[in-house]
Tab-separated table of C-alpha atoms in Angstrom:
chain	number	residue	atom	x	y	z
A	1	UNK	CA	36.401	-59.106	91.936
A	2	UNK	CA	39.576	-57.430	92.781
A	3	UNK	CA	42.144	-60.259	91.746
A	4	UNK	CA	45.189	-61.285	94.206
A	5	UNK	CA	48.714	-60.763	92.233
A	6	UNK	CA	51.386	-63.278	92.556
A	7	UNK	CA	54.988	-62.565	92.994
A	8	UNK	CA	55.597	-64.124	89.307
A	9	UNK	CA	54.654	-66.050	86.522
A	10	UNK	CA	55.830	-68.535	84.264
A	11	UNK	CA	54.729	-67.536	80.513
A	12	UNK	CA	54.253	-71.239	79.453
A	13	UNK	CA	50.704	-71.668	77.630
A	14	UNK	CA	48.851	-74.671	76.691
A	15	UNK	CA	49.922	-73.991	72.940
A	16	UNK	CA	53.460	-74.151	73.765
A	17	UNK	CA	52.699	-77.567	75.580
A	18	UNK	CA	51.376	-78.960	72.499
A	19	UNK	CA	53.668	-77.725	70.658
A	20	UNK	CA	56.316	-79.442	72.888
A	21	UNK	CA	54.081	-82.948	72.556
A	22	UNK	CA	54.118	-82.876	68.816
A	23	UNK	CA	57.914	-82.094	68.822
A	24	UNK	CA	58.442	-85.407	70.922
A	25	UNK	CA	57.159	-87.372	67.734
A	26	UNK	CA	59.740	-85.768	65.014
A	27	UNK	CA	62.751	-87.811	64.092
A	28	UNK	CA	66.285	-87.100	65.380
A	29	UNK	CA	67.243	-85.065	62.261
A	30	UNK	CA	64.019	-83.282	62.371
A	31	UNK	CA	64.888	-82.250	65.887
A	32	UNK	CA	68.480	-81.327	65.035
A	33	UNK	CA	67.089	-78.858	62.569
A	34	UNK	CA	65.042	-77.204	65.187
A	35	UNK	CA	67.911	-76.592	67.070
A	36	UNK	CA	69.900	-74.926	63.993
A	37	UNK	CA	67.065	-72.887	63.069
A	38	UNK	CA	66.818	-71.694	66.755
A	39	UNK	CA	70.434	-70.977	66.987
A	40	UNK	CA	70.394	-68.885	63.418
A	41	UNK	CA	67.517	-66.888	64.641
A	42	UNK	CA	69.019	-66.051	67.849
A	43	UNK	CA	72.336	-65.015	66.239
A	44	UNK	CA	70.058	-63.064	63.748
A	45	UNK	CA	68.405	-61.184	66.971
A	46	UNK	CA	71.643	-60.436	69.461
A	47	UNK	CA	73.771	-59.705	66.287
A	48	UNK	CA	76.514	-62.389	67.010
A	49	UNK	CA	78.218	-64.722	64.112
A	50	UNK	CA	78.255	-67.722	66.428
A	51	UNK	CA	75.538	-69.136	68.711
A	52	UNK	CA	75.553	-72.429	70.549
A	53	UNK	CA	72.476	-73.896	72.523
A	54	UNK	CA	73.476	-75.587	75.495
A	55	UNK	CA	71.641	-77.273	78.272
A	56	UNK	CA	71.671	-74.511	81.120
A	57	UNK	CA	73.098	-71.071	81.829
A	58	UNK	CA	75.328	-72.660	84.554
A	59	UNK	CA	76.932	-75.146	81.831
A	60	UNK	CA	77.356	-72.271	79.569
A	61	UNK	CA	79.454	-70.197	82.092
A	62	UNK	CA	81.533	-73.538	82.631
A	63	UNK	CA	81.858	-74.008	79.102
A	64	UNK	CA	82.983	-70.354	78.434
A	65	UNK	CA	85.740	-70.372	81.046
A	66	UNK	CA	87.345	-73.739	79.679
A	67	UNK	CA	87.213	-72.247	75.967
A	68	UNK	CA	89.731	-69.726	77.395
A	69	UNK	CA	91.626	-72.302	79.188
A	70	UNK	CA	90.552	-71.085	82.357
A	71	UNK	CA	93.044	-72.851	85.093
A	72	UNK	CA	93.330	-73.330	88.798
A	73	UNK	CA	94.959	-70.318	90.542
A	74	UNK	CA	93.729	-67.819	87.627
A	75	UNK	CA	91.676	-64.946	89.099
A	76	UNK	CA	88.230	-63.848	87.891
A	77	UNK	CA	86.482	-60.749	88.923
A	78	UNK	CA	82.744	-60.855	89.363
A	79	UNK	CA	80.020	-58.882	90.975
A	80	UNK	CA	79.555	-59.553	94.775
A	81	UNK	CA	75.793	-59.284	94.310
A	82	UNK	CA	74.787	-62.326	92.465
A	83	UNK	CA	73.423	-65.669	92.317
A	84	UNK	CA	75.374	-68.113	94.404
A	85	UNK	CA	75.235	-70.909	91.710
A	86	UNK	CA	77.286	-68.350	89.459
A	87	UNK	CA	80.206	-68.329	91.979
A	88	UNK	CA	80.102	-72.343	92.323
A	89	UNK	CA	80.560	-72.660	89.004
A	90	UNK	CA	83.628	-70.576	89.027
A	91	UNK	CA	85.322	-72.426	92.143
A	92	UNK	CA	84.432	-75.779	90.063
A	93	UNK	CA	86.981	-74.614	87.654
A	94	UNK	CA	89.426	-74.094	90.137
A	95	UNK	CA	89.548	-70.264	89.718
A	96	UNK	CA	90.131	-67.507	92.685
A	97	UNK	CA	87.257	-65.305	92.886
A	98	UNK	CA	87.443	-61.578	93.443
A	99	UNK	CA	84.208	-59.857	94.650
A	100	UNK	CA	83.548	-56.113	93.449
A	101	UNK	CA	80.782	-54.091	95.135
A	102	UNK	CA	77.646	-52.705	93.052
A	103	UNK	CA	76.227	-49.346	92.296
A	104	UNK	CA	73.286	-49.196	94.336
A	105	UNK	CA	71.534	-47.208	91.503
A	106	UNK	CA	71.444	-50.178	88.931
A	107	UNK	CA	72.640	-53.249	91.093
A	108	UNK	CA	75.424	-54.126	88.513
A	109	UNK	CA	79.191	-54.053	89.402
A	110	UNK	CA	80.979	-50.780	90.156
A	111	UNK	CA	83.498	-50.258	87.677
A	112	UNK	CA	85.560	-47.734	89.257
A	113	UNK	CA	86.574	-50.225	91.799
A	114	UNK	CA	87.769	-52.751	89.204
A	115	UNK	CA	91.323	-51.812	88.860
A	116	UNK	CA	92.268	-51.713	92.382
A	117	UNK	CA	91.317	-55.682	92.604
A	118	UNK	CA	93.414	-56.527	89.623
A	119	UNK	CA	96.726	-58.617	90.202
A	120	UNK	CA	99.150	-60.501	87.931
A	121	UNK	CA	96.900	-63.707	88.336
A	122	UNK	CA	93.885	-61.670	87.098
A	123	UNK	CA	92.344	-63.311	83.555
A	124	UNK	CA	88.732	-62.606	83.682
A	125	UNK	CA	86.011	-60.185	84.219
A	126	UNK	CA	82.271	-61.595	84.506
A	127	UNK	CA	80.208	-58.629	83.089
A	128	UNK	CA	77.040	-59.058	84.588
A	129	UNK	CA	73.781	-57.221	83.508
A	130	UNK	CA	71.498	-57.638	86.701
A	131	UNK	CA	67.668	-57.433	86.590
A	132	UNK	CA	67.868	-56.738	82.851
A	133	UNK	CA	69.508	-53.445	83.068
A	134	UNK	CA	72.849	-53.382	81.221
A	135	UNK	CA	75.889	-52.452	82.787
A	136	UNK	CA	78.405	-49.640	82.272
A	137	UNK	CA	80.076	-51.821	79.365
A	138	UNK	CA	82.632	-48.962	78.014
A	139	UNK	CA	84.573	-48.524	81.308
A	140	UNK	CA	84.613	-52.439	81.937
A	141	UNK	CA	85.805	-52.805	78.224
A	142	UNK	CA	88.657	-50.339	78.726
A	143	UNK	CA	89.975	-51.821	81.403
A	144	UNK	CA	89.790	-55.118	80.006
A	145	UNK	CA	91.735	-54.036	77.084
A	146	UNK	CA	94.348	-51.788	79.289
A	147	UNK	CA	95.058	-55.081	81.339
A	148	UNK	CA	94.556	-57.810	78.601
A	149	UNK	CA	91.705	-59.500	80.545
A	150	UNK	CA	88.962	-61.576	78.587
A	151	UNK	CA	85.548	-60.473	79.294
A	152	UNK	CA	82.858	-63.072	79.833
A	153	UNK	CA	79.514	-61.619	79.565
A	154	UNK	CA	76.566	-62.803	82.049
A	155	UNK	CA	73.643	-61.826	80.043
A	156	UNK	CA	71.369	-64.536	81.569
A	157	UNK	CA	68.931	-61.873	83.162
A	158	UNK	CA	69.235	-59.170	80.216
A	159	UNK	CA	67.805	-61.377	76.704
A	160	UNK	CA	66.657	-58.389	74.634
A	161	UNK	CA	68.291	-55.705	76.731
A	162	UNK	CA	70.370	-52.922	74.835
A	163	UNK	CA	73.366	-50.301	75.726
A	164	UNK	CA	73.601	-47.818	73.181
A	165	UNK	CA	71.388	-49.633	70.591
A	166	UNK	CA	73.802	-53.030	71.133
A	167	UNK	CA	72.427	-55.961	72.275
A	168	UNK	CA	73.815	-57.626	75.641
A	169	UNK	CA	76.023	-60.765	74.718
A	170	UNK	CA	77.837	-58.806	72.438
A	171	UNK	CA	80.190	-56.617	74.734
A	172	UNK	CA	82.545	-59.626	75.682
A	173	UNK	CA	84.705	-62.288	74.178
A	174	UNK	CA	81.990	-64.618	74.645
A	175	UNK	CA	78.411	-63.919	76.773
A	176	UNK	CA	75.856	-66.733	77.727
A	177	UNK	CA	72.241	-66.440	78.242
A	178	UNK	CA	70.002	-68.672	80.304
A	179	UNK	CA	66.428	-69.887	79.559
A	180	UNK	CA	65.232	-71.076	82.977
A	181	UNK	CA	61.565	-71.051	83.869
A	182	UNK	CA	61.485	-67.826	85.164
A	183	UNK	CA	63.237	-66.207	82.241
A	184	UNK	CA	61.917	-64.053	79.969
A	185	UNK	CA	62.591	-66.679	77.432
A	186	UNK	CA	61.813	-69.959	78.825
A	187	UNK	CA	62.848	-73.301	77.205
A	188	UNK	CA	62.251	-75.409	80.246
A	189	UNK	CA	65.949	-75.040	81.270
A	190	UNK	CA	68.624	-74.260	78.567
A	191	UNK	CA	70.933	-71.259	77.769
A	192	UNK	CA	73.012	-69.939	74.724
A	193	UNK	CA	76.553	-68.974	74.236
A	194	UNK	CA	77.301	-66.291	71.663
A	195	UNK	CA	80.427	-65.248	70.703
A	196	UNK	CA	82.131	-63.374	67.185
A	197	UNK	CA	85.323	-65.553	67.927
A	198	UNK	CA	85.081	-68.585	65.401
A	199	UNK	CA	88.436	-69.978	67.387
A	200	UNK	CA	86.267	-69.650	70.639
A	201	UNK	CA	82.795	-71.119	68.972
A	202	UNK	CA	84.938	-74.375	67.731
A	203	UNK	CA	86.551	-74.724	71.310
A	204	UNK	CA	83.064	-74.894	72.848
A	205	UNK	CA	81.966	-77.559	70.142
A	206	UNK	CA	84.976	-79.674	71.094
A	207	UNK	CA	84.442	-79.324	74.723
A	208	UNK	CA	80.953	-80.622	74.115
A	209	UNK	CA	81.693	-83.822	72.217
A	210	UNK	CA	81.716	-85.931	75.090
A	211	UNK	CA	78.452	-84.596	76.433
A	212	UNK	CA	75.550	-86.707	77.027
A	213	UNK	CA	72.616	-86.956	74.534
A	214	UNK	CA	69.547	-84.260	74.945
A	215	UNK	CA	67.821	-84.255	77.922
A	216	UNK	CA	65.295	-87.206	78.272
A	217	UNK	CA	61.814	-86.932	77.137
A	218	UNK	CA	60.416	-87.840	80.315
A	219	UNK	CA	62.322	-85.109	82.412
A	220	UNK	CA	61.414	-82.515	79.786
A	221	UNK	CA	57.819	-83.582	79.773
A	222	UNK	CA	57.718	-83.352	83.749
A	223	UNK	CA	58.892	-80.043	83.218
A	224	UNK	CA	56.565	-78.799	80.899
A	225	UNK	CA	53.542	-80.309	82.876
A	226	UNK	CA	54.730	-78.261	85.720
A	227	UNK	CA	55.139	-75.197	83.941
A	228	UNK	CA	51.873	-75.374	82.717
A	229	UNK	CA	50.217	-75.632	86.014
A	230	UNK	CA	52.460	-73.380	87.530
A	231	UNK	CA	51.132	-70.809	84.637
A	232	UNK	CA	47.678	-71.426	85.250
A	233	UNK	CA	47.419	-71.456	88.961
A	234	UNK	CA	49.680	-67.998	88.987
A	235	UNK	CA	46.610	-66.641	86.841
A	236	UNK	CA	45.019	-63.865	88.690
A	237	UNK	CA	41.800	-65.715	89.222
A	238	UNK	CA	43.214	-69.281	90.093
A	239	UNK	CA	45.770	-67.601	92.160
A	240	UNK	CA	43.034	-65.449	94.030
A	241	UNK	CA	40.608	-68.583	94.683
A	242	UNK	CA	43.005	-71.241	95.478
A	243	UNK	CA	46.801	-70.318	95.958
A	244	UNK	CA	46.489	-67.145	97.954
A	245	UNK	CA	44.073	-68.638	100.519
A	246	UNK	CA	46.757	-71.573	100.810
A	247	UNK	CA	49.469	-69.220	101.560
A	248	UNK	CA	47.331	-67.682	104.537
A	249	UNK	CA	46.537	-71.364	105.889
A	250	UNK	CA	50.825	-71.897	105.606
A	251	UNK	CA	51.291	-68.767	107.577
A	252	UNK	CA	53.047	-66.518	104.927
A	253	UNK	CA	54.026	-63.765	106.986
A	254	UNK	CA	56.202	-65.914	109.066
A	255	UNK	CA	57.774	-68.279	106.546
A	256	UNK	CA	58.290	-67.468	102.633
A	257	UNK	CA	56.396	-70.761	101.618
A	258	UNK	CA	56.756	-70.299	97.532
A	259	UNK	CA	60.171	-69.247	97.920
A	260	UNK	CA	61.052	-72.348	99.674
A	261	UNK	CA	59.703	-74.206	96.725
A	262	UNK	CA	62.364	-73.043	94.089
A	263	UNK	CA	65.507	-72.973	96.257
A	264	UNK	CA	68.508	-73.902	93.832
A	265	UNK	CA	70.103	-77.423	94.418
A	266	UNK	CA	73.755	-77.603	95.640
A	267	UNK	CA	76.390	-77.522	92.683
A	268	UNK	CA	79.343	-79.939	93.279
A	269	UNK	CA	81.450	-82.070	90.734
A	270	UNK	CA	78.715	-84.876	90.624
A	271	UNK	CA	76.202	-82.094	89.979
A	272	UNK	CA	78.301	-80.799	86.807
A	273	UNK	CA	78.320	-83.945	85.260
A	274	UNK	CA	74.754	-83.969	85.349
A	275	UNK	CA	74.684	-80.962	83.667
A	276	UNK	CA	76.816	-82.345	80.613
A	277	UNK	CA	73.849	-82.907	78.644
A	278	UNK	CA	72.881	-81.715	75.062
A	279	UNK	CA	70.143	-78.788	74.333
A	280	UNK	CA	67.077	-80.982	72.934
A	281	UNK	CA	65.308	-80.140	69.583
A	282	UNK	CA	62.154	-80.039	71.688
A	283	UNK	CA	63.226	-76.944	73.620
A	284	UNK	CA	64.182	-75.286	70.389
A	285	UNK	CA	60.482	-75.590	69.366
A	286	UNK	CA	59.678	-73.769	72.405
A	287	UNK	CA	62.477	-71.229	72.002
A	288	UNK	CA	61.703	-70.224	68.327
A	289	UNK	CA	57.978	-69.775	69.414
A	290	UNK	CA	59.018	-67.502	72.390
A	291	UNK	CA	61.796	-65.930	70.496
A	292	UNK	CA	59.197	-64.480	68.318
A	293	UNK	CA	57.537	-63.088	70.815
A	294	UNK	CA	60.146	-61.692	73.211
A	295	UNK	CA	60.032	-58.115	72.025
A	296	UNK	CA	56.471	-57.598	72.582
A	297	UNK	CA	56.776	-59.246	75.732
A	298	UNK	CA	59.633	-57.361	76.999
A	299	UNK	CA	57.799	-53.968	75.708
A	300	UNK	CA	54.711	-54.706	78.089
A	301	UNK	CA	56.916	-54.977	80.998
A	302	UNK	CA	58.872	-52.279	80.097
A	303	UNK	CA	55.713	-50.084	80.088
A	304	UNK	CA	54.439	-51.448	83.381
A	305	UNK	CA	57.764	-50.715	84.817
A	306	UNK	CA	57.499	-46.917	83.553
A	307	UNK	CA	54.142	-46.466	85.120
A	308	UNK	CA	55.771	-47.540	88.430
A	309	UNK	CA	58.766	-45.538	87.711
A	310	UNK	CA	56.535	-42.399	87.680
A	311	UNK	CA	54.216	-43.329	90.441
A	312	UNK	CA	57.077	-44.198	92.883
A	313	UNK	CA	59.585	-41.505	91.981
A	314	UNK	CA	58.775	-39.244	94.519
A	315	UNK	CA	58.428	-41.260	97.725
A	316	UNK	CA	61.135	-40.629	100.051
A	317	UNK	CA	60.608	-44.354	101.474
A	318	UNK	CA	61.200	-45.952	98.540
A	319	UNK	CA	64.482	-46.362	96.165
A	320	UNK	CA	64.026	-47.566	92.865
A	321	UNK	CA	66.473	-48.211	90.017
A	322	UNK	CA	66.754	-45.022	87.724
A	323	UNK	CA	66.730	-45.572	83.899
A	324	UNK	CA	69.729	-44.010	82.148
A	325	UNK	CA	68.951	-42.887	78.730
A	326	UNK	CA	71.570	-45.145	76.848
A	327	UNK	CA	70.019	-48.082	77.939
A	328	UNK	CA	67.134	-50.481	77.148
A	329	UNK	CA	66.208	-52.440	80.722
A	330	UNK	CA	64.073	-55.331	79.746
A	331	UNK	CA	63.151	-55.749	83.454
A	332	UNK	CA	63.280	-59.238	83.889
A	333	UNK	CA	62.666	-58.040	87.719
A	334	UNK	CA	61.493	-54.633	88.887
A	335	UNK	CA	63.080	-54.278	92.265
A	336	UNK	CA	63.029	-51.484	94.590
A	337	UNK	CA	64.626	-50.972	97.943
A	338	UNK	CA	62.655	-50.369	101.283
A	339	UNK	CA	63.417	-50.217	104.862
A	340	UNK	CA	61.820	-52.845	107.003
A	341	UNK	CA	61.196	-55.464	104.170
A	342	UNK	CA	59.260	-57.936	105.868
A	343	UNK	CA	56.474	-55.193	107.361
A	344	UNK	CA	56.050	-53.471	103.433
A	345	UNK	CA	56.042	-57.523	101.988
A	346	UNK	CA	53.218	-58.150	104.890
A	347	UNK	CA	51.286	-54.953	104.220
A	348	UNK	CA	51.145	-55.932	100.544
A	349	UNK	CA	50.137	-59.436	100.979
A	350	UNK	CA	47.265	-58.181	103.194
A	351	UNK	CA	45.970	-56.136	100.523
A	352	UNK	CA	46.447	-59.038	97.641
A	353	UNK	CA	49.990	-58.761	96.309
A	354	UNK	CA	52.315	-61.225	96.878
A	355	UNK	CA	55.880	-60.142	96.811
A	356	UNK	CA	59.584	-61.781	96.942
A	357	UNK	CA	62.971	-60.844	97.558
A	358	UNK	CA	64.522	-63.231	94.851
A	359	UNK	CA	67.439	-65.437	95.045
A	360	UNK	CA	70.025	-62.850	94.296
A	361	UNK	CA	72.307	-62.094	97.440
A	362	UNK	CA	75.619	-60.690	98.417
A	363	UNK	CA	77.867	-63.616	97.540
A	364	UNK	CA	80.939	-62.300	99.118
A	365	UNK	CA	79.658	-62.730	102.749
A	366	UNK	CA	78.861	-66.611	102.286
A	367	UNK	CA	80.229	-69.087	104.409
A	368	UNK	CA	80.927	-71.468	101.660
A	369	UNK	CA	83.109	-68.461	99.878
A	370	UNK	CA	84.839	-67.232	102.852
A	371	UNK	CA	88.105	-67.804	101.470
A	372	UNK	CA	87.311	-65.128	98.811
A	373	UNK	CA	85.442	-62.588	101.424
A	374	UNK	CA	85.398	-59.084	100.606
A	375	UNK	CA	83.237	-55.992	102.133
A	376	UNK	CA	81.088	-55.113	99.809
A	377	UNK	CA	78.303	-52.756	101.800
A	378	UNK	CA	76.290	-52.104	98.586
A	379	UNK	CA	75.673	-55.256	97.962
A	380	UNK	CA	74.791	-56.145	101.616
A	381	UNK	CA	72.270	-53.337	101.452
A	382	UNK	CA	70.465	-54.484	98.402
A	383	UNK	CA	70.468	-58.064	99.607
A	384	UNK	CA	68.330	-56.696	103.042
A	385	UNK	CA	66.232	-54.199	101.156
A	386	UNK	CA	65.364	-55.635	97.708
A	387	UNK	CA	61.555	-56.152	96.776
A	388	UNK	CA	60.403	-57.658	93.652
A	389	UNK	CA	57.195	-55.898	92.322
A	390	UNK	CA	55.052	-58.034	89.666
A	391	UNK	CA	55.130	-56.402	86.370
A	392	UNK	CA	54.625	-59.627	84.394
A	393	UNK	CA	52.108	-59.679	81.179
A	394	UNK	CA	49.368	-59.734	81.491
A	395	UNK	CA	49.379	-57.333	84.273
A	396	UNK	CA	47.887	-53.970	83.144
A	397	UNK	CA	47.819	-50.079	83.725
A	398	UNK	CA	45.058	-50.513	86.143
A	399	UNK	CA	47.189	-53.145	88.217
A	400	UNK	CA	50.542	-50.983	88.367
A	401	UNK	CA	48.345	-47.902	89.527
A	402	UNK	CA	46.563	-50.048	92.250
A	403	UNK	CA	50.179	-51.157	93.263
A	404	UNK	CA	51.296	-47.351	93.245
A	405	UNK	CA	48.254	-46.645	95.337
A	406	UNK	CA	48.974	-49.401	98.011
A	407	UNK	CA	52.506	-48.680	98.283
A	408	UNK	CA	51.569	-44.860	98.954
A	409	UNK	CA	49.165	-45.786	101.582
A	410	UNK	CA	51.939	-48.007	103.355
A	411	UNK	CA	54.731	-45.140	102.998
A	412	UNK	CA	51.972	-42.798	104.856
A	413	UNK	CA	51.402	-45.171	107.588
A	414	UNK	CA	55.050	-45.196	108.242
A	415	UNK	CA	55.545	-41.644	108.540
């Protein structure tokens, strides 16, 4: 049987569900020990002195800005191509957003465009590593030093990635990671703040003093069960037998039914208050297990990506993100650019491969951020042309070769 392949999998096993369940019955002190252990091991892995577990990547960005006394009217330079929730959190802090366009070769902020955007009100640069590909950190660090700007490092999509042998998260004054369901380290939500500055770490801890107790058991248990079921039904066997036929019945080609299941919630001041909860010991148990396996799983995706890079490199109809020799791209997502994306997706779906264009868009064009509008043509292009190709474990060499063969067939049919 030739299995159907879904757009992405949550790597959440029954073993992790059982570990989570056992952790629910531990004492409060034991749960706190799990968090401390997770923070210490993550600090050793990343190479930072201070690591603080938080309840989400969004609240991590909020805390990072507040730790550096961000105030209304301050400007922050950000990549135009990002997820809207990042900009939402910045706006909630009262900052003015300065959008900078990206490079199409790596989907990261074009450092050569930063200086022209700096004013006397500019205080921060958000250094983002998109899709697991580290950005050109040296140029951004040089600009920040020259103009006295604070770098906040968004490594939400790049846990384990490296630039010149150094882990992402260590290049700014403070960095943050996200451990959401579709990240390569999944703790059913959650995140991590990392810094070498003791004063900044202390300020973050002070800011969290009035946060609510950890996420409630019923809420996390619900997430754990959902994650387990999604992991099961996105396995090639069950996806082929149950989910793929259902997508046909829902007229997949006309409406992205799966994508609509995971649309983000609107971020407002009320939502911000809901985010102010503590990371749970039960989540730390999951994090410890996944951290131990992180490099192996990243390596698997990198190997799959390498096969695709070699197989698709000579196709004129396909643009891929080229790998720089100084970069370790952990490929949270494998993204290509293609004209007529809908036709491409339909062609592959008819051959059993479910694709997505993801949630990253050109935020500089959004109506709700119109006060910060900036023309960013590369970000607009990538939003219209990006396609995510599945490379997650346990997909293997044979799967990658099948993808290459089908994509080549598509390219030939359009010539």
